[in-house]
Every structure is written in C-alpha cells, then in structure tokens.
Short mmCIF file of C-alpha atoms and ligand atoms in Angstrom, two decimals:
data_model
loop_
_atom_site.label_atom_id
_atom_site.label_comp_id
_atom_site.label_asym_id
_atom_site.label_seq_id
_atom_site.Cartn_x
_atom_site.Cartn_y
_atom_site.Cartn_z
CA UNK A 1 -16.10 -4.33 -4.17
CA UNK A 2 -19.13 -2.26 -2.78
CA UNK A 3 -19.74 1.14 -3.30
CA UNK A 4 -18.24 3.58 -0.82
CA UNK A 5 -16.35 0.01 1.79
CA UNK A 6 -13.38 2.08 1.60
CA UNK A 7 -14.77 5.66 2.57
CA UNK A 8 -12.55 5.93 5.84
CA UNK A 9 -9.41 5.01 4.15
CA UNK A 10 -10.18 7.57 0.77
CA UNK A 11 -10.32 10.93 0.53
CA UNK A 12 -11.71 12.79 -3.07
CA UNK A 13 -12.18 8.64 -3.83
CA UNK A 14 -8.11 8.69 -3.98
CA UNK A 15 -5.77 7.20 -1.15
CA UNK A 16 -2.76 7.31 0.39
CA UNK A 17 -1.57 4.47 2.94
CA UNK A 18 1.24 4.79 4.47
CA UNK A 19 2.74 0.52 5.07
CA UNK A 20 4.46 -0.27 8.27
CA UNK A 21 4.90 -3.28 8.07
CA UNK A 22 7.97 -3.93 6.76
CA UNK A 23 9.08 -4.77 10.00
CA UNK A 24 8.07 -8.34 9.65
CA UNK A 25 8.02 -9.06 5.60
CA UNK A 26 11.81 -7.13 5.56
CA UNK A 27 13.44 -7.08 8.60
CA UNK A 28 15.36 -3.86 10.75
CA UNK A 29 17.47 -3.76 7.76
CA UNK A 30 14.31 -1.55 6.29
CA UNK A 31 15.19 0.93 9.18
CA UNK A 32 18.52 1.43 8.36
CA UNK A 33 18.24 4.35 6.15
CA UNK A 34 15.99 6.61 8.70
CA UNK A 35 16.91 4.26 12.15
CA UNK A 36 14.62 6.41 13.36
CA UNK A 37 11.92 5.11 12.00
CA UNK A 38 12.32 1.45 14.04
CA UNK A 39 10.25 3.60 16.29
CA UNK A 40 6.84 2.89 15.38
CA UNK A 41 5.70 6.07 16.95
CA UNK A 42 7.87 8.29 14.27
CA UNK A 43 5.90 7.10 11.93
CA UNK A 44 2.31 6.91 13.16
CA UNK A 45 3.33 10.37 13.77
CA UNK A 46 3.61 10.97 10.09
CA UNK A 47 0.31 8.74 9.47
CA UNK A 48 -1.21 12.13 11.00
CA UNK A 49 -0.20 14.00 8.05
CA UNK A 50 -3.14 15.44 6.12
CA UNK A 51 -1.80 13.29 3.06
CA UNK A 52 -2.40 9.71 4.81
CA UNK A 53 -5.91 8.35 4.50
CA UNK A 54 -4.52 5.32 6.27
CA UNK A 55 -1.79 3.28 7.98
CA UNK A 56 -1.23 -0.16 7.19
CA UNK A 57 0.21 -2.20 10.25
CA UNK A 58 0.60 -5.60 11.59
CA UNK A 59 -1.18 -6.85 14.73
CA UNK A 60 1.28 -6.00 17.48
CA UNK A 61 2.10 -2.38 16.00
CA UNK A 62 -1.42 -1.53 15.69
CA UNK A 63 -1.94 -3.14 19.81
CA UNK A 64 0.57 -1.43 21.03
CA UNK A 65 1.34 1.88 19.50
CA UNK A 66 -3.13 2.28 17.60
CA UNK A 67 -4.23 3.66 20.99
CA UNK A 68 -1.66 6.93 21.50
CA UNK A 69 -3.08 8.15 17.27
CA UNK A 70 -6.84 6.98 16.79
CA UNK A 71 -8.05 10.14 17.00
CA UNK A 72 -5.71 11.72 14.21
CA UNK A 73 -4.82 8.63 12.34
CA UNK A 74 -6.97 6.51 10.12
CA UNK A 75 -6.22 2.77 10.79
CA UNK A 76 -5.81 -0.35 8.22
CA UNK A 77 -5.51 -3.70 9.57
CA UNK A 78 -2.97 -5.73 8.00
CA UNK A 79 -4.06 -9.27 8.60
CA UNK A 80 -1.32 -11.29 7.39
CA UNK A 81 2.90 -11.31 6.52
CA UNK A 82 5.67 -13.19 6.61
CA UNK A 83 9.12 -12.64 7.68
CA UNK A 84 11.43 -12.43 4.82
CA UNK A 85 13.46 -15.52 7.32
CA UNK A 86 11.12 -18.14 5.41
CA UNK A 87 12.04 -19.19 2.12
CA UNK A 88 9.64 -21.28 0.84
CA UNK A 89 7.25 -21.07 -1.86
CA UNK A 90 5.42 -17.47 -1.36
CA UNK A 91 3.04 -17.31 0.97
CA UNK A 92 1.76 -15.42 4.25
CA UNK A 93 0.99 -16.13 7.89
CA UNK A 94 -2.65 -15.09 8.71
CA UNK A 95 -1.44 -13.36 12.08
CA UNK A 96 -4.77 -11.98 13.02
CA UNK A 97 -8.32 -11.56 13.33
CA UNK A 98 -10.91 -9.10 11.52
CA UNK A 99 -13.04 -9.77 14.75
CA UNK A 100 -9.43 -8.36 16.92
CA UNK A 101 -8.88 -5.72 14.01
CA UNK A 102 -11.94 -4.02 15.00
CA UNK A 103 -11.83 -4.37 18.36
CA UNK A 104 -8.33 -2.20 18.13
CA UNK A 105 -10.22 0.38 15.95
CA UNK A 106 -9.95 -0.27 12.08
CA UNK A 107 -11.79 0.90 9.48
CA UNK A 108 -10.63 -1.26 6.76
CA UNK A 109 -8.31 -5.03 6.22
CA UNK A 110 -5.20 -5.75 4.56
CA UNK A 111 -4.23 -8.54 2.83
CA UNK A 112 -1.84 -10.01 0.80
CA UNK A 113 -2.42 -12.80 -2.16
CA UNK A 114 0.32 -14.72 -4.01
CA UNK A 115 -1.66 -15.60 -6.93
CA UNK A 116 0.49 -18.14 -8.89
CA UNK A 117 2.08 -19.39 -5.57
CA UNK A 118 1.73 -23.55 -4.78
CA UNK A 119 -0.64 -21.71 -1.84
CA UNK A 120 -2.64 -19.47 -3.95
CA UNK A 121 -6.36 -21.83 -3.45
CA UNK A 122 -5.39 -21.76 0.37
CA UNK A 123 -4.12 -17.77 0.43
CA UNK A 124 -7.82 -17.12 -1.31
CA UNK A 125 -9.74 -19.07 1.04
CA UNK A 126 -8.15 -17.32 3.82
CA UNK A 127 -9.51 -14.13 1.85
CA UNK A 128 -12.32 -14.75 1.61
CA UNK A 129 -13.12 -15.20 5.13
CA UNK A 130 -11.31 -12.22 5.93
CA UNK A 131 -12.98 -10.64 2.94
CA UNK A 132 -17.26 -11.69 4.35
CA UNK A 133 -15.95 -10.72 8.02
CA UNK A 134 -14.92 -7.54 7.20
CA UNK A 135 -18.30 -7.48 5.10
CA UNK A 136 -20.44 -7.32 8.47
CA UNK A 137 -18.52 -5.28 10.48
CA UNK A 138 -18.65 -2.53 7.71
CA UNK A 139 -14.65 -2.34 6.49
CA UNK A 140 -13.15 -1.54 3.68
CA UNK A 141 -11.05 -4.73 2.18
CA UNK A 142 -7.55 -4.08 0.35
CA UNK A 143 -5.85 -6.67 -1.22
CA UNK A 144 -2.01 -6.80 -1.72
CA UNK A 145 -2.54 -8.57 -4.91
CA UNK A 146 1.13 -9.41 -5.31
CA UNK A 147 1.45 -12.03 -8.16
CA UNK A 148 4.76 -14.74 -7.08
CA UNK A 149 5.87 -18.00 -6.50
CA UNK A 150 8.19 -20.61 -8.35
CA UNK A 151 6.05 -21.01 -11.96
CA UNK A 152 5.99 -16.78 -12.19
CA UNK A 153 9.35 -15.65 -12.60
CA UNK A 154 8.08 -11.91 -14.00
CA UNK A 155 5.72 -10.90 -11.99
CA UNK A 156 5.50 -7.15 -13.00
CA UNK A 157 4.51 -7.69 -17.29
CA UNK A 158 1.84 -6.20 -18.14
CA UNK A 159 -0.49 -8.83 -18.38
CA UNK A 160 0.77 -10.50 -15.07
CA UNK A 161 -0.05 -6.83 -13.05
CA UNK A 162 -3.16 -6.50 -15.39
CA UNK A 163 -3.83 -10.47 -14.09
CA UNK A 164 -3.40 -9.53 -10.03
CA UNK A 165 -5.76 -6.34 -10.19
CA UNK A 166 -8.80 -8.14 -11.89
CA UNK A 167 -7.63 -11.31 -8.63
CA UNK A 168 -9.02 -8.74 -6.74
CA UNK A 169 -12.28 -7.41 -8.63
CA UNK A 170 -13.05 -10.59 -8.83
CA UNK A 171 -12.17 -11.72 -5.30
CA UNK A 172 -14.09 -9.28 -3.70
CA UNK A 173 -11.59 -6.09 -2.46
CA UNK A 174 -12.48 -2.78 -2.74
CA UNK A 175 -8.69 -1.81 -3.22
CA UNK A 176 -6.57 -3.72 -5.28
CA UNK A 177 -2.18 -2.71 -4.89
CA UNK A 178 -0.44 -3.98 -7.94
CA UNK A 179 3.49 -2.87 -8.55
CA UNK A 180 4.18 -0.51 -11.17
CA UNK A 181 4.38 -2.64 -14.39
CA UNK A 182 6.38 0.01 -16.02
CA UNK A 183 4.85 2.35 -18.65
CA UNK A 184 1.72 4.55 -18.20
CA UNK A 185 -0.44 2.09 -20.28
CA UNK A 186 0.35 -1.08 -19.06
CA UNK A 187 -1.08 0.33 -15.68
CA UNK A 188 -3.73 2.08 -17.82
CA UNK A 189 -4.55 -1.68 -18.84
CA UNK A 190 -4.73 -2.89 -15.14
CA UNK A 191 -7.11 -0.22 -14.27
CA UNK A 192 -9.15 -0.96 -16.98
CA UNK A 193 -9.34 -4.38 -15.91
CA UNK A 194 -10.85 -3.48 -11.76
CA UNK A 195 -13.32 -1.74 -13.25
CA UNK A 196 -14.99 -0.21 -10.74
CA UNK A 197 -12.54 -1.37 -8.14
CA UNK A 198 -9.77 0.90 -7.08
CA UNK A 199 -6.44 0.39 -7.67
CA UNK A 200 -3.37 1.86 -5.79
CA UNK A 201 -0.02 1.89 -6.90
CA UNK A 202 2.77 0.32 -4.29
CA UNK A 203 5.76 2.04 -3.84
CA UNK A 204 8.60 -0.44 -4.28
CA UNK A 205 12.50 -0.21 -3.16
CA UNK A 206 13.74 4.27 -2.31
CA UNK A 207 14.11 6.48 -6.15
CA UNK A 208 15.03 9.90 -5.81
CA UNK A 209 12.66 12.02 -5.57
CA UNK A 210 11.70 13.29 -8.76
CA UNK A 211 11.82 9.91 -10.40
CA UNK A 212 9.40 8.54 -7.86
CA UNK A 213 6.90 11.84 -8.04
CA UNK A 214 6.93 10.76 -11.82
CA UNK A 215 6.33 7.72 -11.83
CA UNK A 216 3.30 8.50 -9.25
CA UNK A 217 2.37 10.83 -11.86
CA UNK A 218 2.12 8.23 -14.52
CA UNK A 219 0.43 6.40 -12.35
CA UNK A 220 -2.13 9.11 -11.68
CA UNK A 221 -2.43 9.75 -15.74
CA UNK A 222 -3.31 6.18 -15.65
CA UNK A 223 -5.93 6.30 -13.67
CA UNK A 224 -5.12 5.06 -10.79
CA UNK A 225 -6.60 5.86 -6.97
CA UNK A 226 -3.81 6.73 -5.46
CA UNK A 227 -0.47 4.66 -3.44
CA UNK A 228 0.30 2.31 -0.77
CA UNK A 229 3.92 3.73 -0.27
CA UNK A 230 6.23 2.46 2.50
CA UNK A 231 9.91 3.00 2.17
CA UNK A 232 9.80 5.79 -0.28
CA UNK A 233 8.84 7.57 2.42
CA UNK A 234 9.63 6.81 5.95
CA UNK A 235 13.81 6.20 4.25
CA UNK A 236 14.13 9.79 3.63
CA UNK A 237 16.27 11.52 5.68
CA UNK A 238 12.41 13.88 5.66
CA UNK A 239 9.88 11.75 5.08
CA UNK A 240 7.09 14.99 5.70
CA UNK A 241 8.77 16.69 3.24
CA UNK A 242 7.69 13.89 -0.12
CA UNK A 243 4.38 13.41 1.30
CA UNK A 244 3.82 17.29 0.89
CA UNK A 245 4.73 16.45 -2.83
CA UNK A 246 2.86 13.07 -3.07
CA UNK A 247 -0.50 14.87 -1.10
CA UNK A 248 0.28 17.52 -4.26
CA UNK A 249 0.65 15.45 -6.76
CA UNK A 250 -2.10 13.05 -5.83
CA UNK A 251 -4.65 14.66 -4.01
CA UNK A 252 -3.92 17.85 -6.26
CA UNK A 253 -3.58 17.25 -9.79
CA UNK A 254 0.24 18.27 -9.24
CA UNK A 255 2.84 18.49 -12.21
CA UNK A 256 6.01 16.67 -10.91
CA UNK A 257 7.48 20.06 -10.86
CA UNK A 258 4.41 22.13 -9.49
CA UNK A 259 5.35 18.98 -6.46
CA UNK A 260 9.06 19.59 -6.23
CA UNK A 261 8.46 23.62 -5.55
CA UNK A 262 6.06 22.46 -2.76
CA UNK A 263 8.87 20.31 -1.29
CA UNK A 264 11.48 22.88 -1.47
CA UNK A 265 12.86 19.94 -3.63
CA UNK A 266 15.69 20.47 -6.39
CA UNK A 267 14.84 18.48 -9.90
CA UNK A 268 17.93 15.79 -10.56
CA UNK A 269 16.48 15.32 -14.62
CA UNK A 270 15.03 19.01 -15.40
CA UNK A 271 15.39 17.72 -18.75
CA UNK A 272 12.41 15.46 -18.42
CA UNK A 273 10.52 18.31 -17.10
CA UNK A 274 10.00 20.40 -20.32
P1 FBP B 301 6.47 -0.30 -0.71
O1 FBP B 301 5.78 1.37 -0.81
O2 FBP B 301 7.54 0.22 0.78
O3 FBP B 301 7.40 -1.21 -1.38
O4 FBP B 301 5.77 -1.07 0.37
C1 FBP B 301 4.79 -1.59 0.28
C2 FBP B 301 4.91 -3.04 0.42
O5 FBP B 301 3.94 -3.64 0.07
C3 FBP B 301 4.56 -2.83 2.44
O6 FBP B 301 3.25 -3.29 2.07
C4 FBP B 301 5.41 -4.36 2.16
O7 FBP B 301 6.07 -4.37 3.30
C5 FBP B 301 6.48 -5.06 1.07
O8 FBP B 301 5.96 -3.99 0.41
C6 FBP B 301 6.92 -6.18 0.53
O9 FBP B 301 7.16 -6.04 0.12
P2 FBP B 301 8.01 -7.23 -1.48
O10 FBP B 301 7.13 -8.27 -0.54
O11 FBP B 301 7.53 -7.05 -2.91
O12 FBP B 301 8.92 -7.77 -0.47
#
C-alpha cells in the first residue's frame, strides 16, 4: 500500500467501483434481468454517474469501448478472470498485462486472489508481477480477495474475511475487495486487519433497495471505504436510481431512509428504519 496510489479511483478517500466483468465470470445469465446491460455502452454510460469512481472491466471490453468514454469514466483494468465454464480448483487466467492496461488508459488494476485454493501460490506470484508493474506506472492496485477452494468450505466467516482483508495489506494492494462477512462487527474486524490499506465491500447477488442500502450503510459504519458492485446496480430496472442512493450513503453519510427518499423508493420494511 502506498499512500494516495489509489487517488484516481477514489472520491474523498472512498470508492464506488462499478464491476462489469460478469460476462466473463458468470456469463450471459447475469444480463437476463436487464438485457440492455449486455451492451457495454449501457454500462459505460452508468460509469459516467457522479457516484462511480471507476469501472472495472476485462481487456476486450476496455479496448473496444473505453476510447469513447475516457474523458468521463475512470478505468480499472481487471487483469485476471475465469469463466464459469471452468470446473477445476479456483484459479484465474491473467488476460492482459499492466503495460496493455496503461496503453488503453487504465488508472488502476484489479486482480483476483483465491486464498486457500490449491493455486494460491501461483496466483500470488502473478499478483506480485502485476503489483510491481502497477507501481512502476503509478497505478492503484485493487485485490479481489476471495478465499475459496477445496479445503475452504465457508468462505464468508468473520475470521476468513478478516484474513482475506489482511492478505491485501500484506501483499501490497491499496484497496482490498471482500465479501460482506454478515455483521458490522465482523466487517470492522476485517477493516482493522487491513490497517491503513482500504477495504471495499463486494456487492453480491441482487437484493431489494432497502436491504442492499442497509448492508452498505452497515459496512460503511463499520469502517469500510466503499463498495465494488455489479449486479446490485446493473440488474435493476433503473440502475441510475440505485447509484443516486449509493452516492448518498457512501459519500454523503445519508441514512438508509434518506437514501431511499433521494431515490423515491418505498421501504420494503419500514419498521427497520425506525
Ligand atoms: P457483484 O457486485 O455482482 O457481486 O460483483 C462483484 C464481483 O467481484 C465481480 O467483479 C465478479 O464478476 C463477481 O463478483 C464474481 O463473483 P463470484 O466469484 O463470487 O461469483
């Protein structure tokens, strides 16, 4: 972690990274709820929303579409990734180099490490190469730190998520993206283990507005530095509306109720807002 290395992808020290590598990681099924989002232009348009501090995409999408958005969107080059067709022990192919990413205009790199996988050693060595090249080019480094593998059955226990946040600090990430460990206390433990490096919460599968904003509010109150989110934005009928709400929660310290008001969205569980 180098202080300010992530400046290009933060706003007031916080991030809202719009993740759009799902076409590789999960496949077309993720675009079914909102078919327009199979078109990368639709998601790059979302990337121009003020709430979004960077868009995370794979090489082909970056090369093909980023040139039209480079004045309005900050690019985070997700360097590795694997399709859902792969049935082996968790691993991730390195699909482009930091040098390619710099040519396309990236301000930061993203890299998945599956701690606990039988492939952990090679993944960490690949991360090291990417991290050192990113430093040479002054790019921020974001680690998708997702413990998983044969011997690791429940990858979201508080201890495992705290460990995954710590891996980011130890290995030189500026920001580490972790799954929400289920409670503010557990999130706070993860944030503490990451010391001065930043921790962002991973969005997860789509939930309703109140549920999602409540989880994000809890993570922020627990000390998280923002969010990296895909499906909970682009699978909605109105992705701009949830970005308005997330902007309020992440950057304006709004309560869930205030954020729902900004969105013009009715609470699904009003009692929980009392
Ligand atoms: P979501 O907000 O949709 O969960 O996206 C975050 C992300 O890390 C994506 O970058 C990635 O495509 C996906 O989750 C991978 O999720 P998983 O490996 O858990 O299926």
